Amino acid sequence: FILRTMIVHVGDNAREAARILLSNMLAIIERMSGSKEGMTEVNIALSGGNSPVELFDVWVNEFAGRTPWERLRLYWVDERCVPVEDEAGNYRLAKVHLLDRVPISQEHVFRIRGEQEDVEGEAMRYSSMVLSRLPLHGCIPVFDFVLLGMGTDGHTSSVFPGQNALLRTSVPYAVSRHPATGQQRIAMTGEVMIHARHTWFYVIGQDKADILRTLSCPNVRSRYPAAYVWQSAFYAELFTDIDITLSV
């Protein structure tokens, strides 16, 4: 029997939801530094899309001074297979809105090289790197924080509906494909999302309200990757500006 924890935090708006997330995360990091485990590095996986812009902006403007940047090791949940300067890239989004504005060493930033022609090879390289750097649960790398978003179609990471094999594979990162555009992506797979010490969703925007309300429904577990991860994660929290009661 595995006891799973699922907590929902609702802010009045997107910035308030970001404040709650960052305040909670930094409080946990502060406690980690004083724990018997003596953990010095904090491994965080960042997501892309539009939602993190708000999160990054609040982080820079309100929490930068409280953040122990020297301890953070930043990774990515997923990346679009585009040139590094492409505005659609998740790394570029974080670089512009976060990395270039805070005192974090480039040696502590581990990006997915979405511009590589050998996409499968890059997924393998990133998987191997993560496996070599992070603590393991069996053969699964364990992040301290995996910060996830959710699309209006119920996808998370770049695992889309109908790609359930990516939720159960033992490979940490794999190639996925956007079902509408055909764009290739490199995505963190389900077992890594589920086994993080903290699997946190930051979901903002009223266009996601309907699907968000179903997140805990057992009958959508196999339909929406975000629901599968939310229901399966060992310690999941949701930070949102949508005033909801999750259905069960």
PDB file of C-alpha atoms in Angstrom:
ATOM      1  CA  PHE A   1       0.000   0.000   0.000  1.00  0.00           C
ATOM      2  CA  ILE A   2       1.432   3.389  -1.027  1.00  0.00           C
ATOM      3  CA  LEU A   3       0.139   6.539   0.639  1.00  0.00           C
ATOM      4  CA  ARG A   4      -0.130   9.294  -1.956  1.00  0.00           C
ATOM      5  CA  THR A   5      -0.538  12.970  -1.188  1.00  0.00           C
ATOM      6  CA  MET A   6      -2.448  15.413  -3.403  1.00  0.00           C
ATOM      7  CA  ILE A   7      -2.817  19.047  -2.344  1.00  0.00           C
ATOM      8  CA  VAL A   8      -4.503  21.925  -4.177  1.00  0.00           C
ATOM      9  CA  HIS A   9      -3.541  25.595  -3.734  1.00  0.00           C
ATOM     10  CA  VAL A  10      -5.763  28.254  -5.309  1.00  0.00           C
ATOM     11  CA  GLY A  11      -4.549  31.825  -5.781  1.00  0.00           C
ATOM     12  CA  ASP A  12      -6.663  34.835  -6.686  1.00  0.00           C
ATOM     13  CA  ASN A  13      -4.741  35.160  -9.954  1.00  0.00           C
ATOM     14  CA  ALA A  14      -1.802  33.640 -11.820  1.00  0.00           C
ATOM     15  CA  ARG A  15       0.801  35.723  -9.981  1.00  0.00           C
ATOM     16  CA  GLU A  16      -0.613  34.791  -6.600  1.00  0.00           C
ATOM     17  CA  ALA A  17      -0.566  31.095  -7.559  1.00  0.00           C
ATOM     18  CA  ALA A  18       3.088  31.554  -8.571  1.00  0.00           C
ATOM     19  CA  ARG A  19       3.859  33.232  -5.243  1.00  0.00           C
ATOM     20  CA  ILE A  20       2.357  30.322  -3.332  1.00  0.00           C
ATOM     21  CA  LEU A  21       4.376  27.807  -5.361  1.00  0.00           C
ATOM     22  CA  LEU A  22       7.679  29.653  -4.992  1.00  0.00           C
ATOM     23  CA  SER A  23       7.169  30.383  -1.316  1.00  0.00           C
ATOM     24  CA  ASN A  24       6.438  26.726  -0.609  1.00  0.00           C
ATOM     25  CA  MET A  25       9.345  25.503  -2.733  1.00  0.00           C
ATOM     26  CA  LEU A  26      11.881  27.807  -1.110  1.00  0.00           C
ATOM     27  CA  ALA A  27      10.626  26.889   2.357  1.00  0.00           C
ATOM     28  CA  ILE A  28      11.209  23.216   1.536  1.00  0.00           C
ATOM     29  CA  ILE A  29      14.678  23.980   0.197  1.00  0.00           C
ATOM     30  CA  GLU A  30      15.498  25.862   3.384  1.00  0.00           C
ATOM     31  CA  ARG A  31      14.394  22.884   5.462  1.00  0.00           C
ATOM     32  CA  MET A  32      16.438  20.539   3.279  1.00  0.00           C
ATOM     33  CA  SER A  33      19.592  22.509   4.059  1.00  0.00           C
ATOM     34  CA  GLY A  34      19.098  21.886   7.777  1.00  0.00           C
ATOM     35  CA  SER A  35      18.043  18.255   7.513  1.00  0.00           C
ATOM     36  CA  LYS A  36      20.075  15.222   8.506  1.00  0.00           C
ATOM     37  CA  GLU A  37      20.333  14.334   4.837  1.00  0.00           C
ATOM     38  CA  GLY A  38      22.655  17.288   4.379  1.00  0.00           C
ATOM     39  CA  MET A  39      21.463  17.846   0.833  1.00  0.00           C
ATOM     40  CA  THR A  40      23.345  20.620  -0.936  1.00  0.00           C
ATOM     41  CA  GLU A  41      22.157  20.304  -4.532  1.00  0.00           C
ATOM     42  CA  VAL A  42      18.514  20.849  -5.419  1.00  0.00           C
ATOM     43  CA  ASN A  43      17.490  19.304  -8.727  1.00  0.00           C
ATOM     44  CA  ILE A  44      14.587  21.101 -10.414  1.00  0.00           C
ATOM     45  CA  ALA A  45      13.006  20.310 -13.783  1.00  0.00           C
ATOM     46  CA  LEU A  46      11.340  23.266 -15.515  1.00  0.00           C
ATOM     47  CA  SER A  47       8.506  23.196 -18.033  1.00  0.00           C
ATOM     48  CA  GLY A  48       7.868  25.360 -21.077  1.00  0.00           C
ATOM     49  CA  GLY A  49       4.776  26.729 -22.763  1.00  0.00           C
ATOM     50  CA  ASN A  50       3.171  30.051 -21.872  1.00  0.00           C
ATOM     51  CA  SER A  51       2.383  29.550 -18.186  1.00  0.00           C
ATOM     52  CA  PRO A  52       5.984  29.598 -16.860  1.00  0.00           C
ATOM     53  CA  VAL A  53       6.472  33.193 -18.049  1.00  0.00           C
ATOM     54  CA  GLU A  54       4.349  34.372 -15.117  1.00  0.00           C
ATOM     55  CA  LEU A  55       6.136  32.012 -12.737  1.00  0.00           C
ATOM     56  CA  PHE A  56       9.592  33.128 -13.896  1.00  0.00           C
ATOM     57  CA  ASP A  57       8.670  36.799 -13.673  1.00  0.00           C
ATOM     58  CA  VAL A  58       7.476  36.449 -10.077  1.00  0.00           C
ATOM     59  CA  TRP A  59      10.583  34.412  -9.230  1.00  0.00           C
ATOM     60  CA  VAL A  60      12.905  37.132 -10.559  1.00  0.00           C
ATOM     61  CA  ASN A  61      11.062  40.135  -9.152  1.00  0.00           C
ATOM     62  CA  GLU A  62       9.942  38.830  -5.770  1.00  0.00           C
ATOM     63  CA  PHE A  63      11.956  35.754  -4.780  1.00  0.00           C
ATOM     64  CA  ALA A  64      15.402  36.078  -6.399  1.00  0.00           C
ATOM     65  CA  GLY A  65      17.031  37.365  -3.236  1.00  0.00           C
ATOM     66  CA  ARG A  66      15.691  34.471  -1.186  1.00  0.00           C
ATOM     67  CA  THR A  67      16.734  31.793  -3.673  1.00  0.00           C
ATOM     68  CA  PRO A  68      20.021  29.906  -3.041  1.00  0.00           C
ATOM     69  CA  TRP A  69      21.026  29.928  -6.708  1.00  0.00           C
ATOM     70  CA  GLU A  70      24.364  28.239  -6.014  1.00  0.00           C
ATOM     71  CA  ARG A  71      22.509  25.140  -4.832  1.00  0.00           C
ATOM     72  CA  LEU A  72      20.068  24.852  -7.720  1.00  0.00           C
ATOM     73  CA  ARG A  73      20.612  22.507 -10.647  1.00  0.00           C
ATOM     74  CA  LEU A  74      18.141  23.255 -13.426  1.00  0.00           C
ATOM     75  CA  TYR A  75      16.920  20.690 -15.947  1.00  0.00           C
ATOM     76  CA  TRP A  76      14.006  20.604 -18.361  1.00  0.00           C
ATOM     77  CA  VAL A  77      10.832  18.564 -18.396  1.00  0.00           C
ATOM     78  CA  ASP A  78      10.619  18.766 -22.185  1.00  0.00           C
ATOM     79  CA  GLU A  79      11.888  20.602 -25.218  1.00  0.00           C
ATOM     80  CA  ARG A  80      10.682  21.300 -28.709  1.00  0.00           C
ATOM     81  CA  CYS A  81      13.025  20.191 -31.475  1.00  0.00           C
ATOM     82  CA  VAL A  82      13.763  23.675 -32.798  1.00  0.00           C
ATOM     83  CA  PRO A  83      16.919  25.815 -33.169  1.00  0.00           C
ATOM     84  CA  VAL A  84      18.240  27.117 -29.860  1.00  0.00           C
ATOM     85  CA  GLU A  85      17.337  30.722 -30.766  1.00  0.00           C
ATOM     86  CA  ASP A  86      13.764  29.808 -31.772  1.00  0.00           C
ATOM     87  CA  GLU A  87      11.194  31.637 -29.650  1.00  0.00           C
ATOM     88  CA  ALA A  88       9.185  28.413 -29.326  1.00  0.00           C
ATOM     89  CA  GLY A  89      12.015  26.695 -27.453  1.00  0.00           C
ATOM     90  CA  ASN A  90      11.505  25.990 -23.774  1.00  0.00           C
ATOM     91  CA  TYR A  91      15.144  26.671 -22.940  1.00  0.00           C
ATOM     92  CA  ARG A  92      15.022  30.043 -24.668  1.00  0.00           C
ATOM     93  CA  LEU A  93      11.885  30.933 -22.726  1.00  0.00           C
ATOM     94  CA  ALA A  94      13.643  30.225 -19.438  1.00  0.00           C
ATOM     95  CA  LYS A  95      16.831  31.981 -20.577  1.00  0.00           C
ATOM     96  CA  VAL A  96      15.032  35.209 -21.462  1.00  0.00           C
ATOM     97  CA  HIS A  97      12.625  35.311 -18.533  1.00  0.00           C
ATOM     98  CA  LEU A  98      14.727  33.720 -15.780  1.00  0.00           C
ATOM     99  CA  LEU A  99      18.308  32.620 -16.393  1.00  0.00           C
ATOM    100  CA  ASP A 100      19.630  35.899 -17.829  1.00  0.00           C
ATOM    101  CA  ARG A 101      18.147  37.797 -14.882  1.00  0.00           C
ATOM    102  CA  VAL A 102      19.474  35.806 -11.913  1.00  0.00           C
ATOM    103  CA  PRO A 103      22.953  34.834 -10.638  1.00  0.00           C
ATOM    104  CA  ILE A 104      22.976  31.163 -11.579  1.00  0.00           C
ATOM    105  CA  SER A 105      26.078  29.564 -13.063  1.00  0.00           C
ATOM    106  CA  GLN A 106      25.765  28.110 -16.554  1.00  0.00           C
ATOM    107  CA  GLU A 107      27.527  25.040 -15.169  1.00  0.00           C
ATOM    108  CA  HIS A 108      24.370  24.350 -13.180  1.00  0.00           C
ATOM    109  CA  VAL A 109      22.024  24.608 -16.161  1.00  0.00           C
ATOM    110  CA  PHE A 110      21.437  21.399 -18.117  1.00  0.00           C
ATOM    111  CA  ARG A 111      19.410  22.022 -21.225  1.00  0.00           C
ATOM    112  CA  ILE A 112      17.966  19.590 -23.733  1.00  0.00           C
ATOM    113  CA  ARG A 113      19.570  20.266 -27.111  1.00  0.00           C
ATOM    114  CA  GLY A 114      16.442  20.449 -29.192  1.00  0.00           C
ATOM    115  CA  GLU A 115      18.365  21.673 -32.217  1.00  0.00           C
ATOM    116  CA  GLN A 116      20.147  18.331 -32.671  1.00  0.00           C
ATOM    117  CA  GLU A 117      19.270  16.489 -35.883  1.00  0.00           C
ATOM    118  CA  ASP A 118      19.587  13.142 -34.131  1.00  0.00           C
ATOM    119  CA  VAL A 119      16.560  13.558 -31.885  1.00  0.00           C
ATOM    120  CA  GLU A 120      16.598   9.984 -30.593  1.00  0.00           C
ATOM    121  CA  GLY A 121      20.299  10.348 -29.806  1.00  0.00           C
ATOM    122  CA  GLU A 122      19.666  13.543 -27.855  1.00  0.00           C
ATOM    123  CA  ALA A 123      16.916  11.886 -25.830  1.00  0.00           C
ATOM    124  CA  MET A 124      19.367   9.098 -25.005  1.00  0.00           C
ATOM    125  CA  ARG A 125      22.137  11.578 -24.129  1.00  0.00           C
ATOM    126  CA  TYR A 126      19.880  13.557 -21.806  1.00  0.00           C
ATOM    127  CA  SER A 127      18.554  10.392 -20.182  1.00  0.00           C
ATOM    128  CA  SER A 128      22.094   9.159 -19.538  1.00  0.00           C
ATOM    129  CA  MET A 129      23.168  12.521 -18.126  1.00  0.00           C
ATOM    130  CA  VAL A 130      20.209  12.686 -15.745  1.00  0.00           C
ATOM    131  CA  LEU A 131      20.765   9.091 -14.647  1.00  0.00           C
ATOM    132  CA  SER A 132      24.410   9.867 -13.873  1.00  0.00           C
ATOM    133  CA  ARG A 133      23.694  13.029 -11.880  1.00  0.00           C
ATOM    134  CA  LEU A 134      20.532  12.394  -9.871  1.00  0.00           C
ATOM    135  CA  PRO A 135      19.781   9.971  -7.045  1.00  0.00           C
ATOM    136  CA  LEU A 136      17.956   6.883  -8.232  1.00  0.00           C
ATOM    137  CA  HIS A 137      14.894   4.935  -7.185  1.00  0.00           C
ATOM    138  CA  GLY A 138      15.825   1.648  -8.785  1.00  0.00           C
ATOM    139  CA  CYS A 139      16.611   2.818 -12.322  1.00  0.00           C
ATOM    140  CA  ILE A 140      14.470   5.965 -12.130  1.00  0.00           C
ATOM    141  CA  PRO A 141      16.127   9.364 -11.547  1.00  0.00           C
ATOM    142  CA  VAL A 142      14.526  11.291  -8.685  1.00  0.00           C
ATOM    143  CA  PHE A 143      14.186  15.062  -9.015  1.00  0.00           C
ATOM    144  CA  ASP A 144      13.551  17.187  -5.962  1.00  0.00           C
ATOM    145  CA  PHE A 145      10.963  19.210  -7.901  1.00  0.00           C
ATOM    146  CA  VAL A 146       9.310  18.539 -11.239  1.00  0.00           C
ATOM    147  CA  LEU A 147       7.326  21.624 -12.238  1.00  0.00           C
ATOM    148  CA  LEU A 148       4.652  20.642 -14.726  1.00  0.00           C
ATOM    149  CA  GLY A 149       2.046  22.443 -16.759  1.00  0.00           C
ATOM    150  CA  MET A 150      -1.060  21.094 -18.426  1.00  0.00           C
ATOM    151  CA  GLY A 151      -2.547  21.742 -21.858  1.00  0.00           C
ATOM    152  CA  THR A 152      -6.212  22.172 -22.640  1.00  0.00           C
ATOM    153  CA  ASP A 153      -6.045  18.681 -24.190  1.00  0.00           C
ATOM    154  CA  GLY A 154      -4.810  17.145 -20.925  1.00  0.00           C
ATOM    155  CA  HIS A 155      -1.169  16.710 -21.950  1.00  0.00           C
ATOM    156  CA  THR A 156       1.740  17.292 -19.606  1.00  0.00           C
ATOM    157  CA  SER A 157       5.460  17.277 -20.319  1.00  0.00           C
ATOM    158  CA  SER A 158       5.163  16.675 -24.068  1.00  0.00           C
ATOM    159  CA  VAL A 159       3.199  13.478 -23.507  1.00  0.00           C
ATOM    160  CA  PHE A 160      -0.076  13.868 -25.391  1.00  0.00           C
ATOM    161  CA  PRO A 161      -3.301  11.863 -25.214  1.00  0.00           C
ATOM    162  CA  GLY A 162      -2.826   8.555 -26.986  1.00  0.00           C
ATOM    163  CA  GLN A 163       0.887   8.382 -26.064  1.00  0.00           C
ATOM    164  CA  ASN A 164       0.399   6.307 -22.932  1.00  0.00           C
ATOM    165  CA  ALA A 165       3.465   4.180 -23.657  1.00  0.00           C
ATOM    166  CA  LEU A 166       5.547   7.216 -22.685  1.00  0.00           C
ATOM    167  CA  LEU A 167       3.950   7.167 -19.248  1.00  0.00           C
ATOM    168  CA  ARG A 168       5.181   3.673 -18.450  1.00  0.00           C
ATOM    169  CA  THR A 169       8.543   3.341 -20.182  1.00  0.00           C
ATOM    170  CA  SER A 170      11.681   2.954 -18.066  1.00  0.00           C
ATOM    171  CA  VAL A 171      13.577   5.442 -20.249  1.00  0.00           C
ATOM    172  CA  PRO A 172      13.727   8.847 -18.466  1.00  0.00           C
ATOM    173  CA  TYR A 173      13.367  10.913 -21.647  1.00  0.00           C
ATOM    174  CA  ALA A 174      11.926   9.923 -25.009  1.00  0.00           C
ATOM    175  CA  VAL A 175      10.867  11.426 -28.313  1.00  0.00           C
ATOM    176  CA  SER A 176       7.238  12.431 -28.706  1.00  0.00           C
ATOM    177  CA  ARG A 177       5.344  14.097 -31.515  1.00  0.00           C
ATOM    178  CA  HIS A 178       2.699  16.804 -31.354  1.00  0.00           C
ATOM    179  CA  PRO A 179      -0.482  15.170 -32.692  1.00  0.00           C
ATOM    180  CA  ALA A 180      -1.628  18.232 -34.663  1.00  0.00           C
ATOM    181  CA  THR A 181       1.603  19.755 -36.002  1.00  0.00           C
ATOM    182  CA  GLY A 182       3.808  16.663 -36.108  1.00  0.00           C
ATOM    183  CA  GLN A 183       6.576  18.619 -34.351  1.00  0.00           C
ATOM    184  CA  GLN A 184       9.047  16.349 -32.597  1.00  0.00           C
ATOM    185  CA  ARG A 185       9.760  16.924 -28.925  1.00  0.00           C
ATOM    186  CA  ILE A 186      11.908  15.373 -26.220  1.00  0.00           C
ATOM    187  CA  ALA A 187       9.821  14.632 -23.159  1.00  0.00           C
ATOM    188  CA  MET A 188      10.286  13.522 -19.578  1.00  0.00           C
ATOM    189  CA  THR A 189       8.411  10.248 -19.260  1.00  0.00           C
ATOM    190  CA  GLY A 190       5.810   9.226 -16.720  1.00  0.00           C
ATOM    191  CA  GLU A 191       7.860   7.279 -14.204  1.00  0.00           C
ATOM    192  CA  VAL A 192      10.214  10.221 -13.676  1.00  0.00           C
ATOM    193  CA  MET A 193       7.327  12.625 -13.165  1.00  0.00           C
ATOM    194  CA  ILE A 194       5.665  10.253 -10.717  1.00  0.00           C
ATOM    195  CA  HIS A 195       8.773   9.499  -8.641  1.00  0.00           C
ATOM    196  CA  ALA A 196       9.857  13.091  -8.035  1.00  0.00           C
ATOM    197  CA  ARG A 197      10.021  14.164  -4.407  1.00  0.00           C
ATOM    198  CA  HIS A 198       7.595  16.916  -5.368  1.00  0.00           C
ATOM    199  CA  THR A 199       5.470  16.652  -8.519  1.00  0.00           C
ATOM    200  CA  TRP A 200       3.960  20.116  -8.816  1.00  0.00           C
ATOM    201  CA  PHE A 201       1.511  21.381 -11.434  1.00  0.00           C
ATOM    202  CA  TYR A 202       1.265  25.106 -12.189  1.00  0.00           C
ATOM    203  CA  VAL A 203      -1.947  25.462 -14.204  1.00  0.00           C
ATOM    204  CA  ILE A 204      -3.391  28.889 -14.966  1.00  0.00           C
ATOM    205  CA  GLY A 205      -6.082  30.231 -17.278  1.00  0.00           C
ATOM    206  CA  GLN A 206      -9.839  29.738 -17.305  1.00  0.00           C
ATOM    207  CA  ASP A 207      -9.609  27.843 -20.601  1.00  0.00           C
ATOM    208  CA  LYS A 208      -8.281  24.915 -18.551  1.00  0.00           C
ATOM    209  CA  ALA A 209     -11.009  24.983 -15.901  1.00  0.00           C
ATOM    210  CA  ASP A 210     -13.200  22.214 -17.314  1.00  0.00           C
ATOM    211  CA  ILE A 211     -10.427  19.713 -17.841  1.00  0.00           C
ATOM    212  CA  LEU A 212      -8.779  20.635 -14.541  1.00  0.00           C
ATOM    213  CA  ARG A 213     -11.937  19.719 -12.660  1.00  0.00           C
ATOM    214  CA  THR A 214     -11.656  16.148 -13.965  1.00  0.00           C
ATOM    215  CA  LEU A 215      -8.029  15.686 -12.910  1.00  0.00           C
ATOM    216  CA  SER A 216      -8.859  13.336 -10.040  1.00  0.00           C
ATOM    217  CA  CYS A 217     -11.565  11.324 -11.854  1.00  0.00           C
ATOM    218  CA  PRO A 218     -10.512   7.665 -12.230  1.00  0.00           C
ATOM    219  CA  ASN A 219     -12.259   7.398 -15.606  1.00  0.00           C
ATOM    220  CA  VAL A 220      -9.910   9.962 -17.223  1.00  0.00           C
ATOM    221  CA  ARG A 221      -6.726   8.433 -15.841  1.00  0.00           C
ATOM    222  CA  SER A 222      -5.969   6.674 -19.125  1.00  0.00           C
ATOM    223  CA  ARG A 223      -7.335   9.493 -21.294  1.00  0.00           C
ATOM    224  CA  TYR A 224      -5.302  12.471 -20.091  1.00  0.00           C
ATOM    225  CA  PRO A 225      -1.577  12.117 -19.313  1.00  0.00           C
ATOM    226  CA  ALA A 226      -1.846  14.945 -16.760  1.00  0.00           C
ATOM    227  CA  ALA A 227      -4.555  13.022 -14.892  1.00  0.00           C
ATOM    228  CA  TYR A 228      -2.430   9.865 -14.927  1.00  0.00           C
ATOM    229  CA  VAL A 229       0.531  11.696 -13.422  1.00  0.00           C
ATOM    230  CA  TRP A 230      -1.618  13.574 -10.896  1.00  0.00           C
ATOM    231  CA  GLN A 231      -3.282  10.388  -9.699  1.00  0.00           C
ATOM    232  CA  SER A 232      -0.073   8.332  -9.693  1.00  0.00           C
ATOM    233  CA  ALA A 233       2.532  10.707  -8.233  1.00  0.00           C
ATOM    234  CA  PHE A 234       3.786   9.992  -4.742  1.00  0.00           C
ATOM    235  CA  TYR A 235       3.554  13.635  -3.704  1.00  0.00           C
ATOM    236  CA  ALA A 236       1.539  15.882  -6.022  1.00  0.00           C
ATOM    237  CA  GLU A 237       0.475  19.486  -5.565  1.00  0.00           C
ATOM    238  CA  LEU A 238      -1.514  21.783  -7.819  1.00  0.00           C
ATOM    239  CA  PHE A 239      -1.052  25.561  -7.905  1.00  0.00           C
ATOM    240  CA  THR A 240      -3.734  27.334  -9.890  1.00  0.00           C
ATOM    241  CA  ASP A 241      -5.769  30.501 -10.304  1.00  0.00           C
ATOM    242  CA  ILE A 242      -8.887  28.480 -11.110  1.00  0.00           C
ATOM    243  CA  ASP A 243     -11.364  28.264  -8.244  1.00  0.00           C
ATOM    244  CA  ILE A 244     -12.264  24.604  -8.400  1.00  0.00           C
ATOM    245  CA  THR A 245     -13.184  21.539  -6.447  1.00  0.00           C
ATOM    246  CA  LEU A 246     -11.615  18.510  -8.059  1.00  0.00           C
ATOM    247  CA  SER A 247     -14.151  15.833  -8.976  1.00  0.00           C
ATOM    248  CA  VAL A 248     -13.639  12.324  -7.685  1.00  0.00           C
TER     249      VAL A 248
END
